[in-house]
Coordinates of N, CA and C in Angstrom, one line a residue:
M1 N 72.2 -300.4 -140.9 CA 71.9 -299.1 -140.6 C 72.6 -298.7 -139.3
P2 N 73.0 -297.4 -139.2 CA 73.7 -297.0 -138.0 C 72.8 -297.1 -136.8
K3 N 73.4 -297.1 -135.6 CA 72.6 -297.2 -134.4 C 71.9 -295.8 -134.1
Q4 N 70.7 -295.7 -134.7 CA 69.9 -294.5 -134.5 C 68.5 -295.0 -134.5
T5 N 67.6 -294.1 -134.1 CA 66.2 -294.4 -134.2 C 65.8 -294.6 -135.6
K6 N 65.3 -295.8 -135.9 CA 64.8 -296.1 -137.3 C 63.3 -295.8 -137.4
T7 N 62.9 -295.4 -138.6 CA 61.5 -295.4 -138.9 C 61.4 -296.4 -140.1
F8 N 60.1 -296.8 -140.3 CA 59.8 -297.7 -141.4 C 60.3 -297.0 -142.7
E9 N 60.0 -295.8 -142.8 CA 60.4 -295.0 -144.1 C 61.9 -294.9 -144.3
S10 N 62.6 -294.7 -143.2 CA 64.1 -294.6 -143.4 C 64.7 -296.0 -143.7
A11 N 64.1 -297.0 -143.1 CA 64.6 -298.4 -143.4 C 64.3 -298.7 -144.9
L12 N 63.1 -298.4 -145.3 CA 62.7 -298.7 -146.7 C 63.6 -297.9 -147.7
K13 N 63.9 -296.6 -147.4 CA 64.8 -295.8 -148.2 C 66.2 -296.5 -148.3
R14 N 66.7 -296.9 -147.1 CA 68.0 -297.6 -147.1 C 68.0 -298.8 -147.9
L15 N 66.9 -299.6 -147.9 CA 66.8 -300.8 -148.7 C 66.9 -300.5 -150.2
E16 N 66.2 -299.4 -150.6 CA 66.2 -299.0 -152.0 C 67.6 -298.6 -152.4
E17 N 68.4 -297.9 -151.5 CA 69.8 -297.6 -151.8 C 70.6 -298.8 -152.0
I18 N 70.4 -299.8 -151.1 CA 71.2 -301.0 -151.2 C 70.9 -301.7 -152.5
V19 N 69.6 -301.8 -152.9 CA 69.3 -302.5 -154.1 C 69.9 -301.7 -155.3
T20 N 69.9 -300.4 -155.3 CA 70.5 -299.6 -156.4 C 72.0 -299.9 -156.5
N21 N 72.6 -299.9 -155.3 CA 74.1 -300.1 -155.3 C 74.4 -301.5 -155.8
M22 N 73.7 -302.5 -155.4 CA 74.0 -303.9 -155.8 C 73.7 -304.1 -157.3
E23 N 72.6 -303.4 -157.8 CA 72.3 -303.6 -159.2 C 73.3 -302.9 -160.1
S24 N 74.0 -301.9 -159.6 CA 75.0 -301.2 -160.4 C 76.1 -302.0 -160.7
G25 N 76.4 -303.0 -159.9 CA 77.5 -303.9 -160.2 C 78.9 -303.3 -159.9
E26 N 78.9 -302.1 -159.2 CA 80.1 -301.4 -159.0 C 80.6 -301.6 -157.6
I27 N 80.1 -302.5 -156.8 CA 80.6 -302.7 -155.4 C 81.3 -304.0 -155.4
S28 N 82.2 -304.1 -154.5 CA 83.0 -305.4 -154.4 C 82.1 -306.5 -153.8
L29 N 82.7 -307.7 -153.9 CA 82.0 -308.9 -153.4 C 81.8 -308.7 -151.9
D30 N 82.9 -308.3 -151.2 CA 82.8 -308.1 -149.7 C 81.7 -307.1 -149.4
D31 N 81.7 -306.0 -150.1 CA 80.7 -305.0 -149.8 C 79.3 -305.5 -150.2
S32 N 79.2 -306.3 -151.2 CA 77.9 -306.9 -151.5 C 77.4 -307.8 -150.4
I33 N 78.2 -308.5 -149.8 CA 77.8 -309.4 -148.7 C 77.4 -308.6 -147.5
K34 N 78.2 -307.5 -147.2 CA 77.8 -306.6 -146.1 C 76.4 -306.0 -146.4
A35 N 76.2 -305.6 -147.6 CA 74.9 -304.9 -148.0 C 73.8 -305.9 -147.9
L36 N 74.0 -307.2 -148.3 CA 73.0 -308.2 -148.2 C 72.6 -308.4 -146.7
E37 N 73.6 -308.5 -145.9 CA 73.4 -308.7 -144.4 C 72.6 -307.5 -143.9
E38 N 73.0 -306.3 -144.2 CA 72.2 -305.1 -143.7 C 70.8 -305.1 -144.3
G39 N 70.7 -305.5 -145.5 CA 69.4 -305.5 -146.2 C 68.4 -306.6 -145.5
N40 N 69.0 -307.7 -145.1 CA 68.2 -308.7 -144.4 C 67.7 -308.2 -143.1
E41 N 68.6 -307.5 -142.4 CA 68.2 -306.9 -141.1 C 67.1 -305.9 -141.2
L42 N 67.2 -305.1 -142.3 CA 66.2 -304.0 -142.5 C 64.9 -304.7 -142.9
I43 N 64.9 -305.7 -143.7 CA 63.7 -306.4 -144.1 C 63.0 -307.0 -142.8
K44 N 63.8 -307.6 -141.9 CA 63.2 -308.1 -140.7 C 62.5 -307.0 -139.9
Y45 N 63.2 -305.8 -139.8 CA 62.7 -304.7 -139.1 C 61.4 -304.2 -139.7
C46 N 61.4 -304.1 -141.0 CA 60.2 -303.6 -141.7 C 59.0 -304.5 -141.6
L47 N 59.3 -305.8 -141.7 CA 58.2 -306.8 -141.6 C 57.7 -306.8 -140.1
G48 N 58.5 -306.6 -139.2 CA 58.0 -306.5 -137.8 C 57.2 -305.3 -137.6
K49 N 57.6 -304.1 -138.2 CA 56.8 -302.9 -138.1 C 55.4 -303.1 -138.8
L50 N 55.4 -303.7 -139.9 CA 54.2 -304.0 -140.7 C 53.2 -304.9 -139.9
D51 N 53.8 -305.9 -139.2 CA 53.0 -306.8 -138.4 C 52.4 -306.1 -137.2
D52 N 53.2 -305.2 -136.6 CA 52.7 -304.4 -135.5 C 51.5 -303.5 -135.9
V53 N 51.7 -302.9 -137.0 CA 50.6 -302.0 -137.5 C 49.4 -302.8 -137.9
E54 N 49.6 -303.9 -138.5 CA 48.4 -304.8 -138.9 C 47.6 -305.2 -137.6
K55 N 48.3 -305.5 -136.6 CA 47.6 -305.9 -135.3 C 46.9 -304.7 -134.8
K56 N 47.5 -303.5 -134.8 CA 46.8 -302.3 -134.3 C 45.5 -302.0 -135.1
V57 N 45.6 -302.1 -136.4 CA 44.5 -301.9 -137.3 C 43.4 -302.9 -137.0
Q58 N 43.7 -304.1 -136.9 CA 42.7 -305.2 -136.6 C 42.0 -304.9 -135.2
K59 N 42.8 -304.4 -134.3 CA 42.3 -304.1 -132.9 C 41.3 -302.9 -133.0
L60 N 41.7 -301.9 -133.8 CA 40.8 -300.7 -134.0 C 39.6 -301.1 -134.8
N61 N 39.7 -302.0 -135.7 CA 38.5 -302.4 -136.5 C 37.6 -303.3 -135.8
N62 N 38.1 -304.0 -134.8 CA 37.3 -305.0 -134.0 C 37.6 -304.7 -132.5
P63 N 37.1 -303.6 -132.0 CA 37.4 -303.3 -130.6 C 36.8 -304.3 -129.5
D64 N 35.8 -305.1 -129.9 CA 35.2 -306.0 -129.0 C 36.0 -307.3 -128.8
E65 N 36.9 -307.5 -129.7 CA 37.7 -308.8 -129.6 C 38.9 -308.6 -128.6

């Protein structure tokens, strides 16, 4: 993803685009590798965001902890 402010939603949309492109079979092997690398980075980003949100929700649900 380009160097810009990412949101979970934009990262997820880009992941969907990558999957669609790869499933089409119309991209080269080199482009597939680049897409896989980008996809892996986006997955890490999304998992991190989900982890952060989960921690916030737990804190809100258990304010005494």
